[in-house]
Coordinates of N, CA and C in Angstrom, one line a residue:
X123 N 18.9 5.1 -11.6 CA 17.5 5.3 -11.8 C 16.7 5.4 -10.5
X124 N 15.9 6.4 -10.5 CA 14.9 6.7 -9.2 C 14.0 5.2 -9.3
X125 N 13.4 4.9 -7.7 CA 12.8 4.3 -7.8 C 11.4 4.3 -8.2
X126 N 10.4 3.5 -8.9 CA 9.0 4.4 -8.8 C 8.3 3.0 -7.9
X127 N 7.3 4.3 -7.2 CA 6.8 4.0 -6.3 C 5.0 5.0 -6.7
X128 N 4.1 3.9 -6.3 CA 2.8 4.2 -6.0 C 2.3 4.7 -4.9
X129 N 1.7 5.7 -3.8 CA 0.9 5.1 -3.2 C -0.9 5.7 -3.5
X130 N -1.9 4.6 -3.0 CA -3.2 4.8 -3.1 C -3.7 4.8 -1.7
X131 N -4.3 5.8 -1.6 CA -5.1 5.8 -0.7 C -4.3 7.0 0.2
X132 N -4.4 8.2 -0.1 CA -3.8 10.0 0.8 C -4.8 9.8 2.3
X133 N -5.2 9.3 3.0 CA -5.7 9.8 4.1 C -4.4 10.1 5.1
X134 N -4.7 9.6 6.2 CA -3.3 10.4 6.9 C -2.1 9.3 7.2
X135 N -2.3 7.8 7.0 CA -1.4 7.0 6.2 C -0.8 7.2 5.3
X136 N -1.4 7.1 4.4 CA -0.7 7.5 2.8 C -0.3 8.8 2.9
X137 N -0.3 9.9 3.5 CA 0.1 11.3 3.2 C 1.3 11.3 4.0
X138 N 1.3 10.0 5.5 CA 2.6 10.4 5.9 C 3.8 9.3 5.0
X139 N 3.7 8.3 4.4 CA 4.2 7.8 3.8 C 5.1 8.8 2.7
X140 N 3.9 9.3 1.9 CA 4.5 10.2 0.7 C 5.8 11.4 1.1
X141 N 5.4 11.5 2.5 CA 5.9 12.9 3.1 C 7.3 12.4 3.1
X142 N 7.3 10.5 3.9 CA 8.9 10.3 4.2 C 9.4 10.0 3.1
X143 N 8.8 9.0 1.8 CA 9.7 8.6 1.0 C 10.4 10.2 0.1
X144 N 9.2 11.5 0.2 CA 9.9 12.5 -0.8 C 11.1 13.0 0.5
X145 N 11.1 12.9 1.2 CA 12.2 13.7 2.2 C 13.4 12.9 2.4
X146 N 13.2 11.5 1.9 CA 14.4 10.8 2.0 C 14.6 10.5 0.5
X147 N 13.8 11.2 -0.2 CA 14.6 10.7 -2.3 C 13.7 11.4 -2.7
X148 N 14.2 13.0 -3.1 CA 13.5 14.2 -3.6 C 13.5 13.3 -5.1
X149 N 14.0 13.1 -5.6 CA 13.8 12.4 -6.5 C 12.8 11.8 -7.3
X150 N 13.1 10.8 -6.1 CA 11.8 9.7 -6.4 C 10.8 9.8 -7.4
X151 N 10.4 8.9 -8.1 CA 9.5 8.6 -9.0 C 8.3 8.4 -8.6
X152 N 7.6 9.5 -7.6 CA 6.4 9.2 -6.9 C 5.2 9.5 -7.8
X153 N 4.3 8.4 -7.6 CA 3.0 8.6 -8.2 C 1.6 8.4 -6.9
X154 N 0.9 9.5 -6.9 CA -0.1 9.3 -6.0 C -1.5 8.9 -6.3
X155 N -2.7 8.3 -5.7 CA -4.0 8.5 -6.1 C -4.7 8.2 -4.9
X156 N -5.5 8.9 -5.1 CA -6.9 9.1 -3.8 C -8.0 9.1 -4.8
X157 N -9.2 8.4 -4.1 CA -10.7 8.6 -4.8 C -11.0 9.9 -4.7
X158 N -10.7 10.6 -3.7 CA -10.8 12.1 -3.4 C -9.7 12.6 -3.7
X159 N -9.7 13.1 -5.1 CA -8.6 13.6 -6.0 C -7.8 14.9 -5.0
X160 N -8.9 15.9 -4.8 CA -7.9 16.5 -3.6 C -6.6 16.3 -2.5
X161 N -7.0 15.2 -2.3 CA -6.0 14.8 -0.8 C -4.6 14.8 -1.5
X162 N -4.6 14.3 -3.0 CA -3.4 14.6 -3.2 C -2.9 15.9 -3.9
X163 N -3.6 16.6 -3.8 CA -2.7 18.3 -4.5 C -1.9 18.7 -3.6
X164 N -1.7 18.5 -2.3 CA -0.8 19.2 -1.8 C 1.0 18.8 -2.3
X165 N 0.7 17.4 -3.0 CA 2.2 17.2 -3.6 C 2.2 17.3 -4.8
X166 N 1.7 18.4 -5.5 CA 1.5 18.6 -6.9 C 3.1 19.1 -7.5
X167 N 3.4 18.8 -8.2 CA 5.2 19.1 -8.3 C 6.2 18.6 -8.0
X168 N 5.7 17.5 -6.8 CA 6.8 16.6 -6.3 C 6.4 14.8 -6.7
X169 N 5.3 15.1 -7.4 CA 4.7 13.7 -7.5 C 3.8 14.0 -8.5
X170 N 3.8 12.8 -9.4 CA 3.0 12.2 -10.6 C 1.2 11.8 -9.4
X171 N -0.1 13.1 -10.3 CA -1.5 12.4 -9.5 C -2.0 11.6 -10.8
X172 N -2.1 10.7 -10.0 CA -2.9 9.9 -11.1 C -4.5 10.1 -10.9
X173 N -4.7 9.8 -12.3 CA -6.3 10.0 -12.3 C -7.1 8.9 -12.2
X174 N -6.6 7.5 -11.9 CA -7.1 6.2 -11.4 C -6.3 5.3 -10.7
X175 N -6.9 4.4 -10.0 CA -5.9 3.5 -9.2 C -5.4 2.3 -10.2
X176 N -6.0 2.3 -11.6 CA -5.2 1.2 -12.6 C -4.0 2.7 -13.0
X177 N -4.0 3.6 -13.4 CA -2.8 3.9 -13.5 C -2.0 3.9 -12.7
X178 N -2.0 4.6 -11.3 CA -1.1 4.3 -10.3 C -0.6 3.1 -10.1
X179 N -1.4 2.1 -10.4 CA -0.6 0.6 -10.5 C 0.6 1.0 -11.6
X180 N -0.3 0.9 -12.7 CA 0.7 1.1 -14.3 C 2.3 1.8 -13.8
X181 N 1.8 3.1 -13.4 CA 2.9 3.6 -13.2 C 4.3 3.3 -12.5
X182 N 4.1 2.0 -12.0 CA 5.4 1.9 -10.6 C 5.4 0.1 -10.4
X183 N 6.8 0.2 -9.7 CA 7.4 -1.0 -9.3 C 7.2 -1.6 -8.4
X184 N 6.8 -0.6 -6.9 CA 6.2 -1.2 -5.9 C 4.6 -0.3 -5.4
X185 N 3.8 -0.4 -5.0 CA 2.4 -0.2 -4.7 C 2.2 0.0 -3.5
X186 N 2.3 1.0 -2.7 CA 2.2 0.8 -1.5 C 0.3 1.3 -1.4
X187 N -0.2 0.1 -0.6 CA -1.9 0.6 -0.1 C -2.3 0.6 1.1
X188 N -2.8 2.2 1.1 CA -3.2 2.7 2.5 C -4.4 3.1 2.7
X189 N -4.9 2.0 2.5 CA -6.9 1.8 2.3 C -7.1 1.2 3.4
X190 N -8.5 2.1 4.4 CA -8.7 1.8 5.2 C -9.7 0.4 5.3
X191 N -10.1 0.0 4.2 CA -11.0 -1.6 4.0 C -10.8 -2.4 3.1
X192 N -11.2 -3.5 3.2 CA -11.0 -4.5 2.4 C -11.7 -4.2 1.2
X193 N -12.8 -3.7 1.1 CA -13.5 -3.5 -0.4 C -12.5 -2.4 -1.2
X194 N -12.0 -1.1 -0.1 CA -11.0 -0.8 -1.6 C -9.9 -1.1 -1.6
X195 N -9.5 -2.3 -0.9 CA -8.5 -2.6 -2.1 C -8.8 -4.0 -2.7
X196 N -9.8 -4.5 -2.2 CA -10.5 -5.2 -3.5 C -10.9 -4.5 -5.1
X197 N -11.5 -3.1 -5.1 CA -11.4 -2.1 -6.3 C -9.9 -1.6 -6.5
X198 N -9.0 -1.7 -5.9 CA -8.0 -1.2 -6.5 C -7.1 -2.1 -7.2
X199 N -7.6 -3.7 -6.6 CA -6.7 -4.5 -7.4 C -7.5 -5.3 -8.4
X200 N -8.6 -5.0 -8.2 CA -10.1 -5.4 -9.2 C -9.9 -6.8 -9.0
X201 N -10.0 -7.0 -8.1 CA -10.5 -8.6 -6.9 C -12.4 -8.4 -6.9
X202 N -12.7 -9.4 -7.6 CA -14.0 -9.4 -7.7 C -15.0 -10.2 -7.1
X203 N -16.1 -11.1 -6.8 CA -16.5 -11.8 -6.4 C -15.5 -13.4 -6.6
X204 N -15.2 -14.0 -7.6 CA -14.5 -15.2 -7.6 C -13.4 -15.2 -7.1
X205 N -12.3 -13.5 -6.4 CA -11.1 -13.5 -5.6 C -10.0 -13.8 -6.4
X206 N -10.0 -13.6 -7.8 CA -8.9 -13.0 -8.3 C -8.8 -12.0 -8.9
X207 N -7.4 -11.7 -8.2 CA -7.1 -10.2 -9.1 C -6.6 -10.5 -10.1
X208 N -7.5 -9.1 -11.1 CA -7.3 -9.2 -12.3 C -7.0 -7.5 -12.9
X209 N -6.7 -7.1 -11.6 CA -5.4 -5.7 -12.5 C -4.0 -6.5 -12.5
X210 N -3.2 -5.3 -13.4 CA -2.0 -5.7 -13.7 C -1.2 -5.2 -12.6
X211 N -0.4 -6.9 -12.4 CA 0.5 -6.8 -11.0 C 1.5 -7.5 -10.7
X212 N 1.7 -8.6 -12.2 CA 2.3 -9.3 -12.2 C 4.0 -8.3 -12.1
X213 N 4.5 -8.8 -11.4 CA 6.0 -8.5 -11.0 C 6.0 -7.2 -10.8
X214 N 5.0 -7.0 -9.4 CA 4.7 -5.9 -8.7 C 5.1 -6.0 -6.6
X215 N 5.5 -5.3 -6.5 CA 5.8 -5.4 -4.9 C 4.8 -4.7 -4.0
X216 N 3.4 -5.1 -3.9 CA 2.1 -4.7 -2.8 C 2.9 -4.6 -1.2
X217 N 2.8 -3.3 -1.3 CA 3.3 -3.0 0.2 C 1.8 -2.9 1.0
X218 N 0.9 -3.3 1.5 CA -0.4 -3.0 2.3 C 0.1 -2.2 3.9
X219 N -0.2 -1.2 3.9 CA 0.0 -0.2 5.6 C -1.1 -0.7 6.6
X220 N -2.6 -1.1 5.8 CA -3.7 -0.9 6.8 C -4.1 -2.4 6.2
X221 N -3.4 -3.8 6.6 CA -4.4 -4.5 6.4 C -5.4 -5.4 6.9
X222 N -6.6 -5.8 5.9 CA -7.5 -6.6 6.8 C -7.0 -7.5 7.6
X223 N -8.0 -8.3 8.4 CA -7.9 -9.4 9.1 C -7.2 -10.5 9.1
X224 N -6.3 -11.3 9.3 CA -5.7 -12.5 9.0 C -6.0 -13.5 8.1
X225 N -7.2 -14.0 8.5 CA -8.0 -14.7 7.7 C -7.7 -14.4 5.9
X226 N -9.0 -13.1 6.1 CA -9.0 -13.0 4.6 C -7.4 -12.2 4.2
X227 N -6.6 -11.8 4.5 CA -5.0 -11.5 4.2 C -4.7 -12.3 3.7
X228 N -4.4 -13.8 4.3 CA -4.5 -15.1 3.7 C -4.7 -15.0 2.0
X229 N -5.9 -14.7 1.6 CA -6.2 -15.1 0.7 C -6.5 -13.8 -0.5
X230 N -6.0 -12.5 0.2 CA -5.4 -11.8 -0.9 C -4.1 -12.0 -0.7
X231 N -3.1 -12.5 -0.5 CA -2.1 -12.7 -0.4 C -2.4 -13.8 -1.5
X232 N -3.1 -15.0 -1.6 CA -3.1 -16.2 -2.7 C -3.1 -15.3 -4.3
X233 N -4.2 -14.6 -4.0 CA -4.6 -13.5 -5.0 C -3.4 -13.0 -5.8
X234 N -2.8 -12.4 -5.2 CA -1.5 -11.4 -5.4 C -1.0 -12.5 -5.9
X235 N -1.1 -13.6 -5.5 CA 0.6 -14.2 -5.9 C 0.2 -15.1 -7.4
X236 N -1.1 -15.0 -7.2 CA -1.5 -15.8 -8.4 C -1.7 -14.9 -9.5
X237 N -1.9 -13.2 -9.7 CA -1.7 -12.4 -10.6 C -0.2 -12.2 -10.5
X238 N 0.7 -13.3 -9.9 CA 2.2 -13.0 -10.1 C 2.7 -11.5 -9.5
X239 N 2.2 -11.1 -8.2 CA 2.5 -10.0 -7.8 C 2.9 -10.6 -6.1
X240 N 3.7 -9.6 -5.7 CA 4.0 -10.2 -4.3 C 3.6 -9.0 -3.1
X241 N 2.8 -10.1 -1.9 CA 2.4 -8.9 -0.9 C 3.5 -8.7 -0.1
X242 N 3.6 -7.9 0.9 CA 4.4 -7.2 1.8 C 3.4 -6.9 2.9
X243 N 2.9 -7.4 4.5 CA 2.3 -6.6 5.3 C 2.9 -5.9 6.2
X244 N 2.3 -4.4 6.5 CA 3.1 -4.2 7.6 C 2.3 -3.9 9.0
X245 N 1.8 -3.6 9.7 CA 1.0 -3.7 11.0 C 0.2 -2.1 10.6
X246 N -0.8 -2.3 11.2 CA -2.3 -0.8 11.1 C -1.4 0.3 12.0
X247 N -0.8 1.5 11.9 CA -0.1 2.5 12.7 C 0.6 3.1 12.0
X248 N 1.2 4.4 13.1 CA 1.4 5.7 11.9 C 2.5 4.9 11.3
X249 N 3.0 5.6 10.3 CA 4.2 5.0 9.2 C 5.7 5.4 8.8
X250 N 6.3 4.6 9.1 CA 7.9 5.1 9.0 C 8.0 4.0 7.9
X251 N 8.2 4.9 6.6 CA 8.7 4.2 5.3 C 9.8 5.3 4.6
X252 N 10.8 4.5 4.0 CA 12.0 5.4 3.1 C 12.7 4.5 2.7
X253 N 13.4 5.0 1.7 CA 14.4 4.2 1.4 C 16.0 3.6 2.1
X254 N 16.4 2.9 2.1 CA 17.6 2.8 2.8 C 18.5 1.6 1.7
X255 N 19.9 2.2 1.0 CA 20.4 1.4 0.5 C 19.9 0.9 -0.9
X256 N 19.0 1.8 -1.3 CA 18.3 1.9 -2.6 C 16.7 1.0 -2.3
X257 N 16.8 0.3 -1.5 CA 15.5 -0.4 -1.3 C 14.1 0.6 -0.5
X258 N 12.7 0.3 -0.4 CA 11.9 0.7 0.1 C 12.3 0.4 1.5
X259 N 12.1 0.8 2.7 CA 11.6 0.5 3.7 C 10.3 0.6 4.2
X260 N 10.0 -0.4 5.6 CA 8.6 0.7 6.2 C 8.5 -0.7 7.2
X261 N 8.0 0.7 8.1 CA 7.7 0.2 9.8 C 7.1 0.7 10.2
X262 N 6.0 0.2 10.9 CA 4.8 0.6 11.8 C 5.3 1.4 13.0
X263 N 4.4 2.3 13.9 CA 4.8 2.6 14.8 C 3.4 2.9 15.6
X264 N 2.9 2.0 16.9 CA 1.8 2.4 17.1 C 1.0 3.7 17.4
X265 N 0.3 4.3 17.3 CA -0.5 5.2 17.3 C -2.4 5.1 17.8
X266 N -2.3 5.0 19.0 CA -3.8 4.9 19.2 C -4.1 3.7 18.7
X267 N -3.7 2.6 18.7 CA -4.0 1.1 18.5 C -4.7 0.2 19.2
X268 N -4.8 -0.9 19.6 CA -5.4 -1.4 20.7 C -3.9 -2.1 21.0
X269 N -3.8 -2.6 22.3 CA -2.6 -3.1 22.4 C -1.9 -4.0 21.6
X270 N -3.0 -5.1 21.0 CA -3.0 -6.5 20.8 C -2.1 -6.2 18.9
X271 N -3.0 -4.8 18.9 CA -2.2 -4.6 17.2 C -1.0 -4.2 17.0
X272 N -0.8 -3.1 18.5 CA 0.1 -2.8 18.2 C 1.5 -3.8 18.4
X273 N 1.0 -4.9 18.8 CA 2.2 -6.1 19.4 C 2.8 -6.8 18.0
X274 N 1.3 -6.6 17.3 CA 1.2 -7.8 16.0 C 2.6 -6.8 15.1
X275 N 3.8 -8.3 15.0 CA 4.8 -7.7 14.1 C 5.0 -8.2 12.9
X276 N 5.2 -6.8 12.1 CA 5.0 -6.9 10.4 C 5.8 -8.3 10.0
X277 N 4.8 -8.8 9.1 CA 4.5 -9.8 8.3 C 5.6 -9.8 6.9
X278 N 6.5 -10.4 6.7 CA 6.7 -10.3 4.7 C 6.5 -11.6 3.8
X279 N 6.5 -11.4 2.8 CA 6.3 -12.8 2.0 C 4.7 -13.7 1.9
X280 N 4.5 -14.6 2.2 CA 3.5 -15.7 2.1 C 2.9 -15.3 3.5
X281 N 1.6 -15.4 3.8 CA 1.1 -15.4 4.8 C 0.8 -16.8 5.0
X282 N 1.3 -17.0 6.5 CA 1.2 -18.1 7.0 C 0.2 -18.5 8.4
X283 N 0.3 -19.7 8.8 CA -0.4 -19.6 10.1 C 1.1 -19.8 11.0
X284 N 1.1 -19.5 11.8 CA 2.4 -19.2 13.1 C 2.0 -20.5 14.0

């Protein structure tokens, strides 16, 4: 069985994401969504576009988000003023490419785990993601970063203080 996979957010993160996982699993169970529905037609045929980011959730096992701020992926996981998420995500794998600050990560990470869904961070930079061994991968690779980000190495599981 192909894996399915989401991603939200086509700017030039998410488009290069989409690019590696279809070149390494034509396959794949890809489903895309952008607020600017265009960004994703160029993978029309190779991928499921969704017409909202609660379907793109619906659709798949892991979630990858490649939002460049904290407010959308607060709308994409309908994290509202009281900080829980309340889309469906329980026994979901949140891969984040671009995420906020430590601090509040912290506490979408509580979020996630308390809608029974689990984060994944990986560092702000271009994106090497694929599968390997049936599993997802993905690794940052700096690009025009500031040094300090580019140093910061990807995060999994619970966010913690170091």
């Amino acid at each position: 069985m192909s894996p399915r996979v989401s991603i939200v957010g086509m700017g030039r993160i998410g488009t290069l994401a989409a690019r590696r996982l279809l070149a390494a699993d034509p396959d794949i169970a890809l489903t895309l969504y952008d607020i600017e529905a265009d960004r994703c037609e160029a993978f029309r045929g190779n991928a499921t576009l969704a017409t909202s980011a609660r379907e793109a959730l619906a659709e798949s096992d892991t979630i990858v988000l490649a939002l460049p701020r904290e407010r959308e992926i607060d709308r994409t996981l309908e994290r509202f003023s009281d900080g829980q998420v309340t889309a469906p995500i329980a026994g979901k794998l949140i891969i984040d490419l671009d995420p906020p600050p430590a601090d509040r990560m912290r506490q979408l990470d509580r979020a996630i785990a308390s809608a029974g869904g689990t984060l994944c961070l990986r560092a702000v930079a271009g994106v090497r993601i694929g599968w390997r061994g049936g599993s997802l991968t993905g690794r940052a690779e700096p690009t025009g970063l500031t040094r300090a980000a580019a140093r910061r190495p990807p995060r999994t599981g619970r966010a913690t203080r170091g």
